[in-house]
Short mmCIF file of C-alpha atoms in Angstrom, two decimals:
data_model
loop_
_atom_site.label_atom_id
_atom_site.label_comp_id
_atom_site.label_asym_id
_atom_site.label_seq_id
_atom_site.Cartn_x
_atom_site.Cartn_y
_atom_site.Cartn_z
CA MET W 1 88.51 108.39 102.86
CA ALA W 2 90.56 105.38 103.88
CA GLN W 3 92.70 105.48 106.99
CA SER W 4 96.26 106.56 106.17
CA LYS W 5 98.62 103.59 106.17
CA GLY W 6 101.78 105.62 105.75
CA PHE W 7 103.80 106.37 102.63
CA LYS W 8 105.68 103.07 102.28
CA THR W 9 102.75 100.73 102.88
CA ALA W 10 100.49 102.76 100.60
CA ASN W 11 103.12 102.79 97.84
CA ARG W 12 103.71 99.05 98.15
CA ARG W 13 99.98 98.29 97.98
CA TYR W 14 99.66 100.60 94.96
CA LEU W 15 102.47 98.92 93.01
CA GLN W 16 101.26 95.44 93.96
CA ALA W 17 97.93 96.22 92.31
CA PHE W 18 99.12 98.53 89.52
CA TRP W 19 101.48 96.17 87.65
CA PRO W 20 99.09 93.17 87.52
CA LEU W 21 96.31 95.46 86.29
CA MET W 22 98.57 96.88 83.58
CA ALA W 23 99.59 93.35 82.56
CA VAL W 24 95.91 92.41 82.25
CA TYR W 25 95.28 95.59 80.23
CA VAL W 26 98.14 94.88 77.79
CA GLY W 27 97.03 91.26 77.47
CA THR W 28 93.42 92.25 76.81
CA VAL W 29 94.46 94.83 74.21
CA ALA W 30 96.65 92.20 72.51
CA VAL W 31 93.86 89.60 72.45
CA THR W 32 91.19 92.02 71.18
CA SER W 33 93.56 93.50 68.59
CA PHE W 34 95.12 90.35 67.17
CA PHE W 35 92.61 87.58 67.77
CA ILE W 36 89.22 89.21 67.27
CA ASP W 37 88.15 90.60 63.92
CA MET W 38 86.07 93.60 64.97
CA ASP W 39 84.79 94.06 61.40
CA THR W 40 82.92 90.79 61.54
CA ALA W 41 82.42 90.34 65.29
CA SER W 42 78.92 90.57 66.73
CA THR W 43 77.86 93.60 68.76
CA ALA W 44 77.97 91.50 71.91
CA VAL W 45 81.60 90.56 71.26
CA ARG W 46 82.49 94.18 70.54
CA VAL W 47 80.83 95.39 73.74
CA ALA W 48 82.47 92.62 75.75
CA SER W 49 85.88 93.46 74.25
CA ALA W 50 85.48 97.14 75.07
CA ALA W 51 84.38 96.34 78.61
CA ALA W 52 87.21 93.85 79.12
CA THR W 53 89.76 96.42 77.98
CA THR W 54 88.26 99.19 80.09
CA LEU W 55 87.98 97.23 83.35
CA PRO W 56 91.75 97.04 84.08
CA LEU W 57 92.07 100.79 83.47
CA ALA W 58 89.13 101.44 85.77
CA GLY W 59 91.01 99.29 88.26
CA VAL W 60 94.10 101.47 87.87
CA LEU W 61 91.99 104.55 88.61
CA TRP W 62 90.63 102.78 91.69
CA VAL W 63 94.12 101.92 93.00
CA ILE W 64 95.20 105.55 92.39
CA MET W 65 92.25 106.69 94.50
CA ARG W 66 93.15 104.11 97.14
CA LEU W 67 96.77 105.35 97.12
CA ILE W 68 95.54 108.92 97.60
CA GLY W 69 93.47 107.79 100.58
CA GLU W 70 96.22 105.74 102.19
CA THR W 71 99.42 107.69 101.58
CA ASP W 72 100.86 110.50 103.69
CA GLU W 73 99.17 113.89 103.69
CA TYR W 74 101.69 115.79 101.57
CA THR W 75 101.80 113.10 98.87
CA ARG W 76 97.98 113.09 98.95
CA LEU W 77 97.95 116.86 98.38
CA ARG W 78 100.36 116.57 95.45
CA GLN W 79 98.42 113.67 93.90
CA LEU W 80 95.10 115.48 94.21
CA THR W 81 96.59 118.69 92.81
CA ALA W 82 98.03 116.81 89.83
CA MET W 83 94.73 114.99 89.28
CA ALA W 84 92.80 118.29 89.38
CA ARG W 85 95.22 119.84 86.90
CA GLY W 86 94.95 116.79 84.66
CA GLY W 87 91.16 116.99 84.78
CA ALA W 88 91.15 120.73 84.09
CA ILE W 89 93.53 120.41 81.13
CA SER W 90 91.49 117.51 79.72
CA ALA W 91 88.21 119.41 80.12
CA ALA W 92 89.66 122.52 78.46
CA LEU W 93 91.07 120.48 75.59
CA ALA W 94 87.82 118.55 75.15
CA THR W 95 85.89 121.83 75.03
CA PHE W 96 88.29 123.27 72.45
CA VAL W 97 88.09 120.18 70.24
CA GLY W 98 84.30 120.12 70.70
CA PHE W 99 83.97 123.67 69.40
CA LEU W 100 86.36 122.89 66.54
CA GLN W 101 83.97 120.10 65.56
CA ILE W 102 80.84 122.25 65.96
CA TYR W 103 82.39 124.99 63.82
CA GLY W 104 83.44 122.45 61.22
CA ALA W 105 87.15 123.14 61.55
CA VAL W 106 87.97 119.45 62.13
CA ASP W 107 86.30 116.14 61.49
CA THR W 108 85.03 113.99 64.33
CA VAL W 109 87.74 113.27 66.92
CA PRO W 110 87.36 109.94 68.77
CA VAL W 111 86.33 110.46 72.39
CA PHE W 112 88.80 107.66 73.16
CA PHE W 113 91.63 110.20 73.28
CA LEU W 114 90.15 111.91 76.34
CA GLY W 115 91.40 109.14 78.66
CA PRO W 116 95.03 109.16 77.49
CA CYS W 117 94.91 112.99 77.49
CA PHE W 118 93.89 112.94 81.17
CA PHE W 119 96.59 110.43 82.16
CA LEU W 120 99.25 112.40 80.25
CA ALA W 121 98.23 115.72 81.82
CA TYR W 122 97.98 114.10 85.27
CA GLY W 123 101.40 112.47 84.86
CA PHE W 124 103.09 115.64 83.66
CA SER W 125 101.50 117.66 86.44
CA TYR W 126 102.71 115.20 89.08
CA GLY W 127 106.18 115.05 87.50
CA ALA W 128 106.36 118.84 87.45
CA ALA W 129 105.47 118.89 91.16
CA CYS W 130 108.18 116.29 91.89
CA PHE W 131 110.96 118.04 90.00
CA GLY W 132 109.85 121.64 90.26
CA LYS W 133 108.48 123.75 93.05
CA SER W 134 106.40 122.00 95.67
CA VAL W 135 102.68 122.68 95.86
CA MET Y 1 105.57 128.39 108.82
CA LYS Y 2 109.14 128.60 110.09
CA ASN Y 3 110.46 125.65 112.05
CA ILE Y 4 113.70 124.20 113.45
CA ILE Y 5 113.25 120.67 112.11
CA ARG Y 6 116.23 120.86 109.76
CA ALA Y 7 118.50 121.93 112.64
CA LEU Y 8 117.20 119.18 114.94
CA ARG Y 9 117.61 116.60 112.19
CA ALA Y 10 121.16 117.79 111.53
CA GLU Y 11 121.96 117.55 115.27
CA ARG Y 12 121.07 113.89 115.15
CA GLY Y 13 122.89 113.28 111.89
CA TRP Y 14 119.77 112.06 110.12
CA SER Y 15 119.19 112.45 106.41
CA GLN Y 16 115.80 113.64 105.12
CA GLN Y 17 115.11 110.07 104.02
CA GLU Y 18 115.89 108.71 107.50
CA LEU Y 19 113.54 111.22 109.11
CA ALA Y 20 110.90 110.42 106.48
CA ASP Y 21 111.24 106.71 107.28
CA LYS Y 22 110.81 107.37 111.01
CA LEU Y 23 107.65 109.40 110.33
CA ASP Y 24 106.43 107.08 107.55
CA VAL Y 25 106.10 109.93 105.08
CA SER Y 26 107.86 110.65 101.78
CA ARG Y 27 111.24 112.41 101.68
CA GLN Y 28 109.55 115.17 99.69
CA SER Y 29 107.20 115.71 102.64
CA VAL Y 30 110.13 116.27 105.00
CA ASN Y 31 111.75 118.65 102.53
CA ALA Y 32 108.53 120.63 102.05
CA ILE Y 33 107.99 120.93 105.82
CA GLU Y 34 111.61 121.92 106.52
CA THR Y 35 111.57 124.63 103.88
CA GLY Y 36 108.21 125.96 105.05
CA LYS Y 37 106.46 125.15 101.77
CA TYR Y 38 104.02 122.87 103.55
CA ASP Y 39 102.56 123.08 107.04
CA PRO Y 40 101.90 119.62 108.51
CA SER Y 41 98.58 118.60 110.00
CA LEU Y 42 98.29 118.45 113.78
CA PRO Y 43 98.76 114.64 113.96
CA LEU Y 44 101.95 114.84 111.88
CA ALA Y 45 103.18 117.89 113.78
CA PHE Y 46 102.69 116.02 117.07
CA ALA Y 47 104.50 112.98 115.65
CA ILE Y 48 107.46 115.20 114.72
CA ALA Y 49 107.41 116.84 118.15
CA ARG Y 50 107.36 113.46 119.92
CA LEU Y 51 110.22 112.20 117.76
CA PHE Y 52 112.43 115.15 118.70
CA GLY Y 53 111.17 115.37 122.30
CA ARG Y 54 110.07 118.99 121.88
CA SER Y 55 106.79 120.86 122.13
CA LEU Y 56 104.96 122.19 119.09
CA GLU Y 57 105.77 125.75 120.12
CA GLU Y 58 109.47 124.92 120.23
CA LEU Y 59 109.35 123.35 116.76
CA PHE Y 60 107.13 125.79 114.88
CA ASP Y 61 106.98 129.57 114.75
CA ASP Y 62 104.03 131.16 113.00
CA GLY Y 63 105.42 134.63 113.61
CA THR Y 64 102.82 135.44 116.25
CA SER Y 65 103.87 135.60 119.89
CA LEU Y 66 101.50 134.25 122.53
CA ALA Y 67 100.99 137.80 123.83
CA ASP Y 68 99.97 138.95 120.35
CA ALA Y 69 97.61 136.02 119.97
CA ALA Y 70 95.93 136.77 123.32
CA GLU Y 71 95.08 140.35 122.30
#
């Protein structure tokens, strides 16, 4: 784990990386959605588009991990707790939806929703820790 | 773990945010330590002790006296 840089420095480094990555993500989604016809695009273009859209989000996950390594110990504990809760909720939900599919109760659900589900659960868990009881 | 950090901070007229800035931690960290919801690591505990010019034993009370601990 990275050496702790203190709360303020870690937060500043996180935000300095987070917003540019989100801007790249939004830009990539806009370009792939509005300027590339996926119905007629080659497989290579489709794969490249998916990779280009995923990379900024992978970068966001990396800067979150960097923040966890660099911030103060209590914030690190809260971030890791929220991330664990987000992962547990996502895994439970994915299992439930998986069984729904196996039992024929629902049609195929795109695996794409797993990512947003994790970020939502992670965000809510962290927000609950901020506004509710401390971990 | 009980501690006297809130009292020492109040003596100096510092807000939680000011103490957090001096320790380079979040305000929530200071609040959690003061209320006993979170026990700081040794490095942070020593940093707090140095800041207030007190020993760890003066700052923190785990409810066990030294005599009890020696038994």
